[in-house]
Amino acid sequence: KSATGVVADVKDVKPAAAVVPAKDFAAHIPLGLKACDFLTKSTDPFLAVKTCTDALDAAGFVKLSKRDPFAGVLKPGGSYYYTTNHSTLVAFNVGHKFKGGNGFKIIGGHTDSPHLKVKPISKRSGSGCVQLGVECYGGGLWHTW
């Protein structure tokens, strides 16, 4: 019995559903390769947005302009996106059964952290090489490297 009064038997504890036996990893290799391809193409926030908009275009999403009203453009079942400063992407689907006033759901993320930023005075040299001074932006899980 724990301090909270919960009775538990270790033999009843099951591993999380997300734990995949080693023999089944091969089934996940295509997804891993797809992720590596995305990361290779998306080395900064601008390229991440470009990689995503290319995929959205290929999937039939319609690019919107923030300067033009969306009223009359958005249709139930439609897929749309717009960008801001080439570093922010907003993409969304309008549900097939959508009716104005019914609300909506949003999922968000960001592409800017962590990454390396070039320092304002970045040209350096040492060991016979020209070097580029960079600084880390954002919180990486550096202890895992």
mmCIF file of C-alpha atoms in Angstrom:
data_model
loop_
_atom_site.group_PDB
_atom_site.id
_atom_site.type_symbol
_atom_site.label_atom_id
_atom_site.label_comp_id
_atom_site.label_asym_id
_atom_site.label_seq_id
_atom_site.Cartn_x
_atom_site.Cartn_y
_atom_site.Cartn_z
ATOM 1 C CA LYS A 1 0.000 0.000 0.000
ATOM 2 C CA SER A 2 1.456 3.372 -1.037
ATOM 3 C CA ALA A 3 1.389 6.616 0.935
ATOM 4 C CA THR A 4 -1.676 7.640 -1.095
ATOM 5 C CA GLY A 5 -3.546 4.477 -0.124
ATOM 6 C CA VAL A 6 -3.327 2.903 -3.594
ATOM 7 C CA VAL A 7 -2.709 -0.825 -3.562
ATOM 8 C CA ALA A 8 -0.607 -2.057 -6.460
ATOM 9 C CA ASP A 9 1.045 -5.317 -7.355
ATOM 10 C CA VAL A 10 4.169 -5.068 -9.520
ATOM 11 C CA LYS A 11 3.128 -8.116 -11.564
ATOM 12 C CA ASP A 12 0.036 -6.148 -12.712
ATOM 13 C CA VAL A 13 2.106 -3.310 -14.189
ATOM 14 C CA LYS A 14 2.153 -3.545 -17.979
ATOM 15 C CA PRO A 15 4.656 -1.771 -20.256
ATOM 16 C CA ALA A 16 3.367 1.278 -22.093
ATOM 17 C CA ALA A 17 1.658 0.572 -25.403
ATOM 18 C CA ALA A 18 4.240 2.757 -27.147
ATOM 19 C CA VAL A 19 7.062 0.350 -26.262
ATOM 20 C CA VAL A 20 7.885 -1.561 -29.425
ATOM 21 C CA PRO A 21 9.729 -4.877 -29.285
ATOM 22 C CA ALA A 22 13.138 -4.684 -31.023
ATOM 23 C CA LYS A 23 12.056 -7.134 -33.726
ATOM 24 C CA ASP A 24 9.315 -4.685 -34.797
ATOM 25 C CA PHE A 25 11.588 -1.663 -35.323
ATOM 26 C CA ALA A 26 11.916 -2.452 -39.035
ATOM 27 C CA ALA A 27 8.299 -1.419 -39.523
ATOM 28 C CA HIS A 28 9.197 2.092 -38.302
ATOM 29 C CA ILE A 29 12.216 2.648 -40.539
ATOM 30 C CA PRO A 30 10.218 4.327 -43.367
ATOM 31 C CA LEU A 31 8.819 6.899 -40.923
ATOM 32 C CA GLY A 32 12.306 7.473 -39.496
ATOM 33 C CA LEU A 33 13.706 8.039 -42.990
ATOM 34 C CA LYS A 34 10.866 10.448 -43.751
ATOM 35 C CA ALA A 35 11.689 12.381 -40.553
ATOM 36 C CA CYS A 36 15.398 12.485 -41.486
ATOM 37 C CA ASP A 37 14.500 13.817 -44.939
ATOM 38 C CA PHE A 38 12.353 16.544 -43.375
ATOM 39 C CA LEU A 39 15.103 17.543 -40.932
ATOM 40 C CA THR A 40 17.725 17.588 -43.709
ATOM 41 C CA LYS A 41 15.559 19.961 -45.760
ATOM 42 C CA SER A 42 14.574 22.079 -42.729
ATOM 43 C CA THR A 43 17.817 23.361 -41.259
ATOM 44 C CA ASP A 44 16.322 26.688 -40.138
ATOM 45 C CA PRO A 45 12.821 28.062 -39.493
ATOM 46 C CA PHE A 46 12.516 29.482 -43.025
ATOM 47 C CA LEU A 47 13.407 26.187 -44.681
ATOM 48 C CA ALA A 48 11.113 24.310 -42.283
ATOM 49 C CA VAL A 49 8.213 26.487 -43.415
ATOM 50 C CA LYS A 50 9.245 26.029 -47.080
ATOM 51 C CA THR A 51 9.426 22.241 -46.660
ATOM 52 C CA CYS A 52 5.983 22.228 -45.055
ATOM 53 C CA THR A 53 4.372 24.506 -47.659
ATOM 54 C CA ASP A 54 5.795 22.324 -50.449
ATOM 55 C CA ALA A 55 4.133 19.311 -48.812
ATOM 56 C CA LEU A 56 0.872 21.228 -48.320
ATOM 57 C CA ASP A 57 0.876 22.308 -51.986
ATOM 58 C CA ALA A 58 1.452 18.696 -53.055
ATOM 59 C CA ALA A 59 -1.445 17.614 -50.819
ATOM 60 C CA GLY A 60 -3.837 20.095 -52.461
ATOM 61 C CA PHE A 61 -3.953 22.800 -49.786
ATOM 62 C CA VAL A 62 -4.903 26.273 -51.053
ATOM 63 C CA LYS A 63 -2.531 29.116 -50.213
ATOM 64 C CA LEU A 64 -4.317 32.147 -48.774
ATOM 65 C CA SER A 65 -3.176 35.747 -48.554
ATOM 66 C CA LYS A 66 -3.611 37.429 -45.179
ATOM 67 C CA ARG A 67 -4.260 40.653 -47.086
ATOM 68 C CA ASP A 68 -7.468 39.287 -48.611
ATOM 69 C CA PRO A 69 -10.562 38.449 -46.546
ATOM 70 C CA PHE A 70 -11.173 34.728 -46.039
ATOM 71 C CA ALA A 71 -14.959 35.218 -46.055
ATOM 72 C CA GLY A 72 -16.450 33.506 -49.073
ATOM 73 C CA VAL A 73 -13.169 31.673 -49.774
ATOM 74 C CA LEU A 74 -13.235 29.030 -47.037
ATOM 75 C CA LYS A 75 -15.505 26.099 -47.810
ATOM 76 C CA PRO A 76 -16.498 23.024 -45.786
ATOM 77 C CA GLY A 77 -14.010 20.240 -46.569
ATOM 78 C CA GLY A 78 -11.354 22.704 -47.752
ATOM 79 C CA SER A 79 -7.659 22.710 -46.806
ATOM 80 C CA TYR A 80 -5.828 26.035 -46.538
ATOM 81 C CA TYR A 81 -2.641 27.698 -45.341
ATOM 82 C CA TYR A 82 -0.874 31.031 -45.126
ATOM 83 C CA THR A 83 2.556 32.171 -44.011
ATOM 84 C CA THR A 84 3.951 35.209 -42.223
ATOM 85 C CA ASN A 85 7.470 36.464 -42.958
ATOM 86 C CA HIS A 86 8.327 33.041 -44.440
ATOM 87 C CA SER A 87 8.959 31.817 -40.901
ATOM 88 C CA THR A 88 5.447 31.198 -39.581
ATOM 89 C CA LEU A 89 2.976 28.746 -41.059
ATOM 90 C CA VAL A 90 -0.724 28.430 -40.318
ATOM 91 C CA ALA A 91 -2.433 25.454 -41.960
ATOM 92 C CA PHE A 92 -5.940 24.176 -41.364
ATOM 93 C CA ASN A 93 -8.779 22.042 -42.645
ATOM 94 C CA VAL A 94 -12.411 23.080 -42.534
ATOM 95 C CA GLY A 95 -14.555 20.140 -41.473
ATOM 96 C CA HIS A 96 -17.013 18.762 -44.023
ATOM 97 C CA LYS A 97 -19.881 19.376 -41.579
ATOM 98 C CA PHE A 98 -18.681 22.805 -40.412
ATOM 99 C CA LYS A 99 -21.321 25.442 -39.787
ATOM 100 C CA GLY A 100 -20.418 28.971 -38.708
ATOM 101 C CA GLY A 101 -20.562 29.455 -34.958
ATOM 102 C CA ASN A 102 -19.811 25.838 -34.080
ATOM 103 C CA GLY A 103 -16.229 26.565 -32.963
ATOM 104 C CA PHE A 104 -12.973 24.934 -34.000
ATOM 105 C CA LYS A 105 -9.845 23.241 -32.655
ATOM 106 C CA ILE A 106 -6.256 24.441 -32.974
ATOM 107 C CA ILE A 107 -2.978 22.539 -32.687
ATOM 108 C CA GLY A 108 0.236 24.578 -32.618
ATOM 109 C CA GLY A 109 3.961 24.110 -32.770
ATOM 110 C CA HIS A 110 7.035 26.098 -33.648
ATOM 111 C CA THR A 111 10.077 25.697 -35.871
ATOM 112 C CA ASP A 112 12.566 28.098 -34.334
ATOM 113 C CA SER A 113 14.016 26.224 -31.389
ATOM 114 C CA PRO A 114 16.546 24.870 -30.868
ATOM 115 C CA HIS A 115 18.862 25.920 -33.631
ATOM 116 C CA LEU A 116 22.134 27.703 -34.219
ATOM 117 C CA LYS A 117 22.117 31.390 -35.089
ATOM 118 C CA VAL A 118 25.005 33.105 -36.833
ATOM 119 C CA LYS A 119 26.527 35.749 -34.546
ATOM 120 C CA PRO A 120 26.549 39.377 -35.808
ATOM 121 C CA ILE A 121 30.355 39.364 -35.912
ATOM 122 C CA SER A 122 30.786 35.816 -37.087
ATOM 123 C CA LYS A 123 33.940 35.517 -39.198
ATOM 124 C CA ARG A 124 36.744 33.869 -37.250
ATOM 125 C CA SER A 125 39.816 31.897 -38.118
ATOM 126 C CA GLY A 126 41.858 29.275 -36.384
ATOM 127 C CA SER A 127 43.802 26.126 -37.166
ATOM 128 C CA GLY A 128 44.208 27.331 -40.736
ATOM 129 C CA CYS A 129 40.438 27.425 -41.336
ATOM 130 C CA VAL A 130 37.881 30.172 -41.755
ATOM 131 C CA GLN A 131 35.231 29.614 -39.103
ATOM 132 C CA LEU A 132 31.713 30.856 -38.548
ATOM 133 C CA GLY A 133 30.711 32.002 -35.063
ATOM 134 C CA VAL A 134 27.309 30.695 -34.008
ATOM 135 C CA GLU A 135 25.275 30.616 -30.824
ATOM 136 C CA CYS A 136 22.641 28.219 -29.621
ATOM 137 C CA TYR A 137 19.084 29.524 -29.627
ATOM 138 C CA GLY A 138 16.476 27.732 -27.578
ATOM 139 C CA GLY A 139 16.615 24.869 -25.171
ATOM 140 C CA GLY A 140 18.063 21.742 -26.627
ATOM 141 C CA LEU A 141 18.388 18.485 -24.743
ATOM 142 C CA TRP A 142 22.162 18.805 -24.850
ATOM 143 C CA HIS A 143 22.792 16.252 -22.084
ATOM 144 C CA THR A 144 21.551 13.539 -24.473
ATOM 145 C CA TRP A 145 24.380 14.189 -26.934
#
